[in-house]
Amino acid sequence: MSLQKILVPIAAMIVFGLLWELLVWANGWPNYVMASPSDLPPAYAKYWNLFLVMGWQTLWRTVVGLVVAIIFGVLVGMVMGFSRVMRDALYPLLVGFNAVPKATVVPIVALLFVGAHDFNTVLIAFMISFFPIAVSVSIGLSTLEPEYRDILRSLGASQTTIFWKIALPKTLPEFFGALKVAVTLAFIGTNLMEIVSPHGRGLGALFDSGKTNSDYPLMFAVLIALALMGILLYYVVVALEKVFAGWAERTPG
Amino acid sequence: MSQPLIEIKGVRHAYKTQAGPLPVLDGLELSVPEGGFVAVVGPSGCGKSTLTRLVAGLMKPDEGEVWLHGERVKGPRSTVGMAFQNPVLLEWRTILQNVMLPLEIVSTKMNKREQEDRARHLLALVGLEGFEDKRPSELSGGMRQRASLCRAIVHKPEVLILDEPFGALDAFTREDLWQTMHKVKAEEPFTGVLITHDLRESIFLADQVVVLSGRPARTQYVMDVHLTGDRDIEHLYTPESAEALNVLRHQIQIAQGRSPAEAVQ
Ligand SMILES: Nc1ncnc2c1ncn2[C@@H]1O[C@H](COP(=O)(O)OP(=O)(O)OP(=O)(O)O)[C@@H](O)[C@H]1O
Ligand SMILES: [Mg+2]
């Protein structure tokens, strides 16, 4: 990676921070309207241990939810990709499921499994993020051109061989595209649950406590921490994509 | 004469569509001797690709028989090699790895080293030396088609099936590839069926041209080609070739259901 690739985004972030500071200063907003970047370091210094503990809770639950979503999404995608009947049967169900706003599901789940906080959070992260994965895998598999299948099938290759050698690798670029969306969604899911459940854990609960105590710099500090974590997870996916589907990238120009 | 390597007898086939059965082949006869190279021409959509899928064992005809080397074709067999208009190279593999793909499916007596040597040798034969480690996207259309051809013959198939392999190429590249085909055939003898839309290509490459009628296709006309020896593009411009092309054009017009007279004007 060239130096430019690191410096340019960092410069962009600094510019963003300065503009934010300037905006707050120019309008003379007090903290309870909008905190400014200069309020953040004191907030982090005061609560750093909470940030570490809560941040870790948010992170692992998001990742577990995402992993379950990947396993389940890929399986459902495979079933729908290989069987027309299953695709016709499952598609409307999935779409309907996905269309239900998750904010309405959160309280239901919270009531359904009272106290099982980790489980609930992982469940919501999973539910909100598996849809794009299932759809991308099923579309990738069902749109495989017949000739690709035929070059192996004409040699007597089994369906499993065709899946591993052609269908799966050919679907990887779409899969990673969907995974980038899913990462962000899983994150939203985790936080929804953390904010809504009473006595919650994770950064969402920290945000909630900032709200109850009118600690506005803390609330903004949580937002920034969430953003940073989101960026981290996203780039982990980008790195994995480079390793497993780097071939799909075309050099521009 | 010995028994033909490929034999198709009285094949009928219809696809099931929403609008009812669509008859595609009806009374198709085809016979290719060992080492023979037959070109199949016919109106668009008449059932040529269907014919190749039958020979490859990718589907079964409703009626009639397909024989390969004295055995009734019941399913896919590793003694067949295929290339299509779309080169279908796998983008995540290098050209060399693409060519070696069939060797991962078909068991051969070659060890890894020999397999790679063979793939490299074929690539050199078609003029792709130095491109072994490139990705398909880094190659031109003609080069990809050359690689696809190598993949089709790497496992030494008895039968090579080519479904309009040069159809998407420009005229100059196509003529280059015709020459390459002759070179390959001289070094790696095969029995082949070539589907094509190009009559010049059919007489330049094949030793027999079969004209299919419009859908449902049956064998309408068979012509033996006598452009022997080492073929040169010049051979396409002799009076004999002009005559042969005329006859074939005439047959295609009949197959399309037009009377030759109205097509001429
Ligand atoms: N799987 C299928 N289901 C239904 N109809 C099909 C199917 N495959 C092909 N057909 C129809 O059968 C007919 C013959 O198809 P085929 O691909 O064999 O023709 P072709 O001679 O190869 O055409 P072209 O010259 O355009 O390549 C066409 O009308 C096509 O629409
Ligand atoms: Mg065709």
Coordinates of C-alpha atoms and ligand atoms in Angstrom, one line a residue:
Chain A
M1 CA 0.0 0.0 0.0
S2 CA 1.4 3.4 -0.9
L3 CA 1.8 6.2 1.6
Q4 CA -0.8 8.2 -0.3
K5 CA -3.4 5.6 0.3
I6 CA -3.0 6.1 4.1
L7 CA -2.4 9.8 4.2
V8 CA -5.3 10.9 2.0
P9 CA -8.0 9.3 4.2
I10 CA -6.3 10.6 7.4
A11 CA -6.1 14.1 5.9
A12 CA -9.8 13.8 5.1
M13 CA -10.7 12.8 8.6
I14 CA -8.7 15.8 10.0
V15 CA -10.4 18.2 7.7
F16 CA -13.8 16.7 8.8
G17 CA -12.9 17.1 12.5
L18 CA -11.8 20.7 11.9
L19 CA -15.0 21.6 10.0
W20 CA -17.0 20.0 12.8
E21 CA -15.1 22.0 15.5
L22 CA -15.5 25.2 13.4
L23 CA -19.3 24.6 13.0
V24 CA -19.8 24.2 16.7
W25 CA -17.6 27.2 17.5
A26 CA -19.2 29.5 14.9
N27 CA -22.7 28.7 16.0
G28 CA -21.7 28.9 19.7
W29 CA -23.6 25.6 20.4
P30 CA -23.4 24.4 23.9
N31 CA -22.5 20.8 24.6
Y32 CA -26.1 19.6 24.9
V33 CA -26.8 20.7 21.4
M34 CA -23.7 19.3 19.9
A35 CA -20.4 18.4 21.3
S36 CA -17.2 19.3 19.4
P37 CA -14.2 17.1 18.7
S38 CA -12.2 18.9 21.4
D39 CA -14.7 17.5 24.0
L40 CA -13.9 13.9 23.0
P41 CA -10.4 13.3 24.4
P42 CA -11.5 14.2 28.0
A43 CA -14.5 11.8 27.6
Y44 CA -12.2 9.0 26.5
A45 CA -9.7 9.8 29.2
K46 CA -12.5 9.6 31.8
Y47 CA -14.1 6.4 30.7
W48 CA -11.3 4.6 28.9
N49 CA -11.8 1.3 30.8
L50 CA -15.5 1.4 30.1
F51 CA -14.8 1.9 26.4
L52 CA -12.5 -1.1 26.3
V53 CA -14.9 -3.4 28.1
M54 CA -18.1 -2.3 26.3
G55 CA -16.3 -2.0 23.0
W56 CA -15.1 -5.6 23.2
Q57 CA -18.7 -6.7 24.1
T58 CA -20.1 -4.9 21.0
L59 CA -17.3 -6.2 18.8
W60 CA -17.5 -9.9 19.7
R61 CA -21.3 -10.1 19.5
T62 CA -21.3 -8.4 16.2
V63 CA -18.7 -10.7 14.8
V64 CA -20.5 -13.8 16.2
G65 CA -23.8 -12.6 14.7
L66 CA -22.1 -12.0 11.4
V67 CA -20.4 -15.4 11.3
V68 CA -23.8 -17.1 12.0
A69 CA -25.3 -14.9 9.3
I70 CA -22.6 -16.0 6.8
I71 CA -23.0 -19.7 7.6
F72 CA -26.8 -19.6 7.4
G73 CA -26.9 -17.1 4.5
V74 CA -24.6 -19.2 2.4
L75 CA -26.6 -22.4 3.1
V76 CA -29.9 -20.7 2.3
G77 CA -28.3 -19.1 -0.8
M78 CA -27.0 -22.5 -2.0
V79 CA -30.4 -24.2 -1.6
M80 CA -32.1 -21.4 -3.5
G81 CA -29.3 -21.2 -6.1
F82 CA -29.4 -24.8 -7.0
S83 CA -33.2 -25.5 -6.8
R84 CA -35.8 -23.5 -8.7
V85 CA -38.5 -24.8 -6.5
M86 CA -36.8 -23.8 -3.3
R87 CA -36.1 -20.4 -4.8
D88 CA -39.7 -19.9 -5.6
A89 CA -40.7 -21.1 -2.2
L90 CA -38.2 -19.2 0.0
Y91 CA -37.8 -15.9 -1.9
P92 CA -41.1 -14.2 -0.8
L93 CA -40.6 -15.4 2.8
L94 CA -37.1 -13.9 2.9
V95 CA -38.2 -10.6 1.3
G96 CA -41.1 -10.3 3.8
F97 CA -38.8 -11.2 6.7
N98 CA -36.3 -8.6 5.5
A99 CA -39.0 -5.9 5.1
V100 CA -40.0 -6.0 8.7
P101 CA -38.2 -3.1 10.4
K102 CA -35.8 -4.6 12.9
A103 CA -36.6 -1.9 15.4
T104 CA -39.9 -3.6 15.9
V105 CA -38.4 -7.0 16.3
V106 CA -35.9 -5.9 19.0
P107 CA -38.5 -5.5 21.8
I108 CA -40.2 -8.7 20.8
V109 CA -36.9 -10.7 21.0
A110 CA -36.0 -8.9 24.2
L111 CA -39.3 -10.1 25.8
L112 CA -39.0 -13.6 24.2
F113 CA -35.7 -14.4 25.8
V114 CA -35.6 -12.2 28.8
G115 CA -32.2 -11.9 30.4
A116 CA -30.4 -13.8 27.7
H117 CA -28.7 -10.6 26.6
D118 CA -25.8 -11.9 24.7
F119 CA -28.0 -14.4 22.9
N120 CA -30.5 -11.7 22.0
T121 CA -27.9 -9.3 20.7
V122 CA -26.2 -11.9 18.5
L123 CA -29.7 -13.0 17.3
I124 CA -30.6 -9.5 16.1
A125 CA -27.2 -8.9 14.5
F126 CA -27.7 -12.2 12.7
M127 CA -31.3 -11.5 11.6
I128 CA -30.5 -8.1 10.2
S129 CA -27.4 -9.2 8.2
F130 CA -28.0 -12.6 6.7
F131 CA -30.4 -11.4 3.9
P132 CA -27.9 -9.8 1.6
I133 CA -25.6 -12.8 1.9
A134 CA -28.3 -15.3 1.1
V135 CA -29.5 -13.3 -1.9
S136 CA -26.1 -12.7 -3.3
V137 CA -25.1 -16.4 -3.1
S138 CA -28.4 -17.5 -4.6
I139 CA -28.1 -15.1 -7.5
G140 CA -24.5 -15.9 -8.0
L141 CA -25.2 -19.6 -8.3
S142 CA -28.4 -19.4 -10.4
T143 CA -26.9 -17.0 -12.9
L144 CA -23.9 -19.2 -13.6
E145 CA -23.8 -19.5 -17.4
P146 CA -24.6 -23.0 -18.6
E147 CA -21.3 -23.2 -20.5
Y148 CA -19.3 -23.0 -17.3
R149 CA -21.2 -26.0 -15.9
D150 CA -20.9 -27.8 -19.3
I151 CA -17.1 -27.7 -19.5
L152 CA -16.9 -29.7 -16.4
R153 CA -20.1 -31.7 -16.7
S154 CA -19.0 -33.0 -20.2
L155 CA -16.0 -34.6 -18.5
G156 CA -18.2 -36.4 -16.1
A157 CA -17.5 -34.1 -13.1
S158 CA -20.0 -34.4 -10.1
Q159 CA -22.2 -31.6 -8.9
T160 CA -20.0 -31.2 -5.9
T161 CA -16.9 -30.8 -8.0
I162 CA -18.6 -28.2 -10.2
F163 CA -19.6 -26.3 -7.0
W164 CA -16.1 -26.2 -5.5
K165 CA -14.2 -25.6 -8.8
I166 CA -16.5 -23.2 -10.5
A167 CA -19.8 -22.1 -8.8
L168 CA -18.3 -21.1 -5.5
P169 CA -15.2 -19.2 -6.7
K170 CA -17.4 -17.4 -9.3
T171 CA -19.8 -16.3 -6.6
L172 CA -17.1 -14.9 -4.3
P173 CA -17.1 -11.3 -5.7
E174 CA -20.8 -11.0 -5.2
F175 CA -20.5 -12.6 -1.8
F176 CA -17.9 -10.1 -0.6
G177 CA -20.0 -7.2 -2.0
A178 CA -22.9 -8.5 0.2
L179 CA -20.6 -9.1 3.2
K180 CA -19.6 -5.4 3.2
V181 CA -23.3 -4.4 3.5
A182 CA -23.8 -7.2 6.1
V183 CA -21.0 -5.9 8.3
T184 CA -22.6 -2.5 8.7
L185 CA -26.1 -4.1 9.2
A186 CA -24.8 -6.5 11.9
F187 CA -23.4 -3.5 13.7
I188 CA -26.7 -1.7 13.6
G189 CA -28.4 -4.8 14.9
T190 CA -26.1 -5.2 17.8
N191 CA -26.4 -1.5 18.8
L192 CA -30.2 -1.5 18.5
M193 CA -30.4 -4.4 21.0
E194 CA -27.8 -2.8 23.3
I195 CA -29.7 0.5 23.5
V196 CA -33.1 -0.9 23.9
S197 CA -32.5 -3.7 26.5
P198 CA -32.6 -2.6 30.1
H199 CA -29.3 -3.1 31.9
G200 CA -27.7 -3.7 28.6
R201 CA -24.0 -4.1 27.8
G202 CA -21.8 -2.9 25.0
L203 CA -21.3 0.5 23.5
G204 CA -25.0 0.9 22.9
A205 CA -25.6 0.7 26.7
L206 CA -22.8 3.2 27.3
F207 CA -24.6 5.5 24.8
D208 CA -27.8 5.0 26.7
S209 CA -26.2 5.8 30.0
G210 CA -24.7 9.0 28.5
K211 CA -28.2 9.9 27.5
T212 CA -29.7 9.3 31.0
N213 CA -26.9 11.3 32.6
S214 CA -27.0 14.1 30.0
D215 CA -23.3 13.4 29.4
Y216 CA -23.3 14.7 25.8
P217 CA -19.6 14.4 25.1
L218 CA -19.8 10.8 26.2
M219 CA -22.6 10.2 23.7
F220 CA -20.6 11.6 20.9
A221 CA -17.5 9.7 22.0
V222 CA -19.5 6.5 21.7
L223 CA -20.6 7.4 18.2
I224 CA -17.1 8.0 17.2
A225 CA -15.9 4.8 18.8
L226 CA -18.7 2.9 16.9
A227 CA -17.6 4.6 13.6
L228 CA -14.0 3.5 14.2
M229 CA -15.1 0.0 14.9
G230 CA -17.3 -0.1 11.8
I231 CA -14.3 1.1 9.7
L232 CA -12.1 -1.6 11.3
L233 CA -14.6 -4.5 10.6
Y234 CA -15.2 -3.2 7.1
Y235 CA -11.5 -3.2 6.2
V236 CA -11.1 -6.6 7.6
V237 CA -13.7 -7.7 5.0
V238 CA -11.9 -5.8 2.3
A239 CA -8.6 -7.5 3.2
L240 CA -10.3 -10.9 3.1
E241 CA -11.8 -10.0 -0.3
K242 CA -8.3 -9.1 -1.6
V243 CA -7.1 -12.5 -0.6
F244 CA -10.0 -14.7 -1.8
A245 CA -11.4 -12.7 -4.7
G246 CA -8.6 -10.4 -5.6
W247 CA -8.7 -11.7 -9.2
A248 CA -12.0 -10.0 -9.7
E249 CA -10.5 -6.6 -9.3
R250 CA -9.7 -4.9 -12.6
T251 CA -6.9 -2.4 -12.8
P252 CA -8.6 0.8 -13.9
G253 CA -7.6 2.6 -17.1
Chain B
M1 CA -14.4 -49.2 -44.0
S2 CA -14.1 -49.4 -40.2
Q3 CA -17.1 -48.4 -38.1
P4 CA -17.5 -44.6 -37.7
L5 CA -16.2 -43.0 -34.4
I6 CA -19.3 -40.8 -34.1
E7 CA -22.6 -42.0 -35.3
I8 CA -26.0 -40.4 -34.9
K9 CA -29.0 -42.4 -36.1
G10 CA -32.5 -41.1 -36.5
V11 CA -32.3 -38.7 -33.7
R12 CA -35.4 -36.7 -32.7
H13 CA -35.6 -34.3 -29.9
A14 CA -38.1 -31.7 -28.6
Y15 CA -37.6 -29.2 -25.8
K16 CA -40.4 -28.8 -23.3
T17 CA -41.4 -25.1 -23.2
Q18 CA -44.2 -23.2 -21.7
A19 CA -45.9 -23.0 -25.1
G20 CA -45.6 -26.8 -25.5
P21 CA -43.0 -29.1 -27.0
L22 CA -40.6 -27.4 -29.4
P23 CA -39.3 -30.0 -31.9
V24 CA -35.6 -29.2 -32.6
L25 CA -34.2 -32.3 -34.2
D26 CA -36.1 -34.6 -36.4
G27 CA -34.4 -37.4 -38.3
L28 CA -30.8 -36.3 -37.9
E29 CA -28.2 -38.6 -39.4
L30 CA -24.5 -38.0 -38.9
S31 CA -21.4 -40.2 -39.2
V32 CA -17.8 -39.2 -38.6
P33 CA -15.0 -41.7 -39.3
E34 CA -12.0 -41.8 -36.9
G35 CA -9.8 -38.8 -37.7
G36 CA -12.5 -37.1 -39.6
F37 CA -13.5 -33.5 -39.2
V38 CA -17.1 -32.6 -40.0
A39 CA -18.4 -29.1 -40.2
V40 CA -22.1 -28.6 -39.5
V41 CA -23.8 -25.6 -40.9
G42 CA -27.5 -24.6 -40.8
P43 CA -29.9 -21.7 -40.2
S44 CA -29.7 -19.9 -36.8
G45 CA -31.6 -21.7 -34.1
C46 CA -32.1 -24.9 -36.0
G47 CA -30.6 -27.1 -33.3
K48 CA -26.8 -27.2 -33.9
S49 CA -25.9 -26.6 -30.3
T50 CA -28.5 -29.2 -29.3
L51 CA -26.6 -31.6 -31.5
T52 CA -23.3 -31.0 -29.7
R53 CA -25.0 -31.5 -26.3
L54 CA -26.2 -34.9 -27.5
V55 CA -22.8 -36.0 -28.7
A56 CA -21.2 -34.8 -25.5
G57 CA -23.8 -36.8 -23.5
L58 CA -25.0 -33.7 -21.7
M59 CA -28.6 -34.7 -22.7
K60 CA -30.4 -37.6 -24.1
P61 CA -32.5 -37.5 -27.3
D62 CA -36.2 -38.3 -27.2
E63 CA -35.7 -40.9 -29.9
G64 CA -32.8 -42.3 -31.9
E65 CA -29.2 -43.2 -30.9
V66 CA -25.9 -41.6 -30.5
W67 CA -22.9 -43.8 -30.7
L68 CA -19.3 -43.0 -29.8
H69 CA -16.6 -45.5 -30.6
G70 CA -19.0 -48.4 -30.7
E71 CA -20.7 -47.5 -27.4
R72 CA -24.1 -46.0 -27.0
V73 CA -23.8 -42.6 -25.4
K74 CA -25.7 -42.6 -22.1
G75 CA -24.1 -39.7 -20.2
P76 CA -21.0 -37.5 -20.2
R77 CA -17.7 -39.2 -20.8
S78 CA -14.2 -38.0 -20.3
T79 CA -13.2 -38.8 -23.9
V80 CA -14.9 -35.6 -25.1
G81 CA -13.4 -32.1 -25.4
M82 CA -15.5 -29.0 -25.9
A83 CA -15.0 -25.4 -26.8
F84 CA -17.7 -22.8 -27.3
Q85 CA -18.1 -19.3 -28.8
N86 CA -17.7 -18.0 -25.3
P87 CA -14.2 -19.2 -24.2
V88 CA -15.5 -19.6 -20.6
L89 CA -12.1 -19.3 -19.0
L90 CA -12.0 -19.1 -15.2
E91 CA -11.0 -15.6 -14.2
W92 CA -9.4 -16.7 -10.9
R93 CA -7.0 -19.0 -12.6
T94 CA -4.0 -18.3 -14.7
I95 CA -4.0 -19.4 -18.4
L96 CA -1.9 -22.4 -17.6
Q97 CA -4.2 -23.4 -14.7
N98 CA -7.2 -23.0 -17.0
V99 CA -5.7 -25.3 -19.6
M100 CA -5.0 -27.9 -16.9
L101 CA -8.5 -27.9 -15.5
P102 CA -9.7 -31.1 -17.3
L103 CA -6.7 -33.0 -15.9
E104 CA -8.1 -32.4 -12.4
I105 CA -11.3 -34.2 -13.4
V106 CA -10.1 -36.8 -15.8
S107 CA -7.7 -39.4 -14.6
T108 CA -4.6 -39.7 -16.8
K109 CA -1.4 -41.6 -16.6
M110 CA 0.5 -38.4 -16.5
N111 CA 2.1 -37.1 -13.3
K112 CA 1.9 -33.5 -12.3
R113 CA 5.1 -32.6 -14.0
E114 CA 4.1 -34.2 -17.3
Q115 CA 0.6 -32.6 -17.1
E116 CA 2.2 -29.2 -16.8
D117 CA 4.6 -29.9 -19.6
R118 CA 1.8 -31.0 -21.8
A119 CA -0.2 -27.8 -21.1
R120 CA 2.8 -25.6 -21.7
H121 CA 3.5 -27.5 -25.0
L122 CA -0.1 -26.9 -26.2
L123 CA 0.0 -23.3 -25.3
A124 CA 3.2 -22.9 -27.3
L125 CA 1.7 -24.8 -30.2
V126 CA -1.2 -22.3 -30.5
G127 CA 1.2 -19.3 -30.1
L128 CA 0.6 -18.5 -26.4
E129 CA 4.1 -19.0 -25.2
G130 CA 4.9 -16.4 -22.5
F131 CA 1.2 -16.0 -21.5
E132 CA 1.0 -19.0 -19.2
D133 CA 0.9 -17.0 -16.0
K134 CA -1.4 -14.2 -17.3
R135 CA -5.1 -14.0 -16.3
P136 CA -7.7 -14.4 -18.9
S137 CA -8.7 -10.8 -18.7
E138 CA -5.3 -9.8 -19.8
L139 CA -5.7 -11.6 -23.1
S140 CA -7.4 -10.6 -26.3
G141 CA -10.5 -12.4 -27.5
G142 CA -8.5 -14.4 -30.1
M143 CA -5.9 -15.4 -27.5
R144 CA -8.6 -16.5 -25.0
Q145 CA -10.1 -18.7 -27.7
R146 CA -6.7 -20.3 -28.3
A147 CA -6.4 -21.1 -24.6
S148 CA -9.9 -22.5 -24.6
L149 CA -8.9 -24.8 -27.5
C150 CA -5.9 -26.0 -25.5
R151 CA -8.1 -26.8 -22.6
A152 CA -10.5 -28.8 -24.9
I153 CA -7.7 -31.1 -26.1
V154 CA -5.3 -31.2 -23.0
H155 CA -6.8 -34.6 -21.9
K156 CA -6.3 -36.1 -25.4
P157 CA -10.1 -36.5 -26.1
E158 CA -11.2 -38.9 -28.8
V159 CA -13.8 -36.4 -29.9
L160 CA -13.4 -32.6 -30.1
I161 CA -16.7 -30.7 -30.3
L162 CA -16.4 -27.0 -31.3
D163 CA -19.6 -24.9 -31.2
E164 CA -18.9 -21.8 -33.2
P165 CA -15.5 -21.2 -31.5
F166 CA -14.5 -18.4 -33.8
G167 CA -17.9 -16.9 -34.2
A168 CA -17.2 -13.8 -32.1
L169 CA -13.8 -13.0 -33.6
D170 CA -12.9 -10.5 -36.4
A171 CA -12.1 -11.8 -39.8
F172 CA -8.3 -11.5 -39.6
T173 CA -8.1 -13.2 -36.2
R174 CA -10.4 -15.9 -37.4
E175 CA -8.2 -16.7 -40.4
D176 CA -5.2 -16.9 -38.0
L177 CA -7.1 -19.4 -35.9
W178 CA -8.0 -21.5 -38.9
Q179 CA -4.3 -21.9 -39.5
T180 CA -3.7 -22.7 -35.9
M181 CA -6.4 -25.4 -36.1
H182 CA -4.6 -27.1 -38.9
K183 CA -1.3 -27.0 -37.0
V184 CA -3.0 -28.5 -34.0
K185 CA -4.7 -31.2 -36.0
A186 CA -1.4 -32.2 -37.6
E187 CA 0.2 -32.6 -34.2
E188 CA -2.7 -33.8 -32.1
P189 CA -4.9 -35.8 -34.4
F190 CA -8.6 -35.8 -33.3
T191 CA -12.0 -36.6 -34.6
G192 CA -14.0 -33.4 -34.6
V193 CA -17.4 -31.8 -35.1
L194 CA -17.3 -28.1 -35.9
I195 CA -20.5 -26.0 -35.7
T196 CA -20.1 -22.8 -37.7
H197 CA -21.9 -20.0 -39.5
D198 CA -19.1 -19.4 -41.8
L199 CA -19.1 -21.4 -45.0
R200 CA -15.5 -20.5 -45.9
E201 CA -14.5 -21.7 -42.5
S202 CA -16.4 -25.0 -43.0
I203 CA -14.6 -25.9 -46.3
F204 CA -11.2 -24.6 -45.1
L205 CA -11.2 -26.7 -41.9
A206 CA -13.4 -29.7 -42.4
D207 CA -13.2 -32.7 -44.8
Q208 CA -17.0 -33.0 -44.8
V209 CA -19.7 -30.3 -44.6
V210 CA -23.2 -31.2 -43.4
V211 CA -26.0 -28.8 -44.0
L212 CA -29.0 -29.0 -41.6
S213 CA -32.5 -28.0 -42.5
G214 CA -34.3 -25.3 -40.6
R215 CA -35.9 -26.3 -37.3
P216 CA -36.7 -29.0 -36.7
A217 CA -33.3 -29.9 -38.1
R218 CA -32.6 -33.0 -40.2
T219 CA -29.6 -33.8 -42.3
Q220 CA -30.3 -32.0 -45.6
Y221 CA -27.1 -32.2 -47.6
V222 CA -23.6 -33.6 -47.2
M223 CA -20.6 -32.4 -49.2
D224 CA -17.2 -33.9 -49.2
V225 CA -14.4 -31.3 -49.3
H226 CA -11.4 -31.9 -51.4
L227 CA -9.1 -29.2 -50.3
T228 CA -6.3 -31.6 -49.4
G229 CA -2.8 -31.3 -48.1
D230 CA -1.5 -28.3 -46.3
R231 CA -4.2 -25.7 -46.6
D232 CA -3.6 -22.2 -47.5
I233 CA -6.1 -19.3 -47.4
E234 CA -5.4 -19.0 -51.2
H235 CA -7.2 -22.3 -51.6
L236 CA -10.4 -20.5 -50.8
Y237 CA -10.1 -18.5 -54.0
T238 CA -9.8 -21.2 -56.5
P239 CA -12.7 -22.0 -58.9
E240 CA -13.3 -25.3 -57.2
S241 CA -13.8 -23.6 -53.8
A242 CA -16.0 -20.9 -55.3
E243 CA -18.1 -23.7 -56.8
A244 CA -18.3 -25.5 -53.5
L245 CA -19.2 -22.4 -51.6
N246 CA -22.0 -21.7 -54.1
V247 CA -23.5 -25.1 -53.7
L248 CA -23.4 -24.7 -49.9
R249 CA -24.9 -21.2 -50.0
H250 CA -27.7 -22.6 -52.2
Q251 CA -28.4 -25.3 -49.7
I252 CA -28.5 -22.9 -46.8
Q253 CA -31.1 -20.8 -48.7
I254 CA -33.2 -23.9 -49.1
A255 CA -32.7 -24.7 -45.4
Q256 CA -33.9 -21.2 -44.5
G257 CA -37.0 -21.9 -46.6
R258 CA -36.3 -19.3 -49.2
S259 CA -36.1 -20.2 -52.9
P260 CA -32.7 -19.5 -54.2
A261 CA -34.1 -17.3 -57.0
E262 CA -35.5 -14.7 -54.6
A263 CA -32.4 -14.8 -52.4
V264 CA -30.1 -14.0 -55.3
Q265 CA -31.3 -10.6 -56.5
Ligands
LIG1 N1 -33.0 -25.6 -22.8 C1 -33.8 -25.2 -23.8 N2 -35.2 -25.2 -23.5 C2 -36.0 -24.8 -24.5 N3 -35.7 -24.5 -25.7 C3 -34.4 -24.5 -26.1 C4 -33.4 -24.9 -25.1 N4 -32.2 -24.8 -25.7 C5 -32.4 -24.4 -27.0 N5 -33.8 -24.2 -27.2 C6 -34.4 -23.8 -28.5 O1 -34.1 -24.8 -29.4 C7 -33.8 -24.3 -30.6 C8 -32.4 -24.8 -31.1 O2 -31.4 -24.4 -30.2 P1 -29.9 -24.5 -30.5 O3 -29.2 -23.8 -29.5 O4 -29.6 -26.0 -30.6 O5 -29.8 -23.8 -31.9 P2 -28.5 -23.4 -32.7 O6 -28.6 -24.0 -34.1 O7 -27.2 -23.8 -32.0 O8 -28.6 -21.9 -32.8 P3 -27.5 -20.8 -33.1 O9 -27.2 -20.9 -34.5 O10 -28.2 -19.5 -32.8 O11 -26.4 -21.1 -32.2 C9 -33.8 -22.8 -30.5 O12 -35.0 -22.3 -31.0 C10 -33.8 -22.6 -29.0 O13 -34.6 -21.4 -28.7
MG2 MG -25.7 -22.6 -31.1

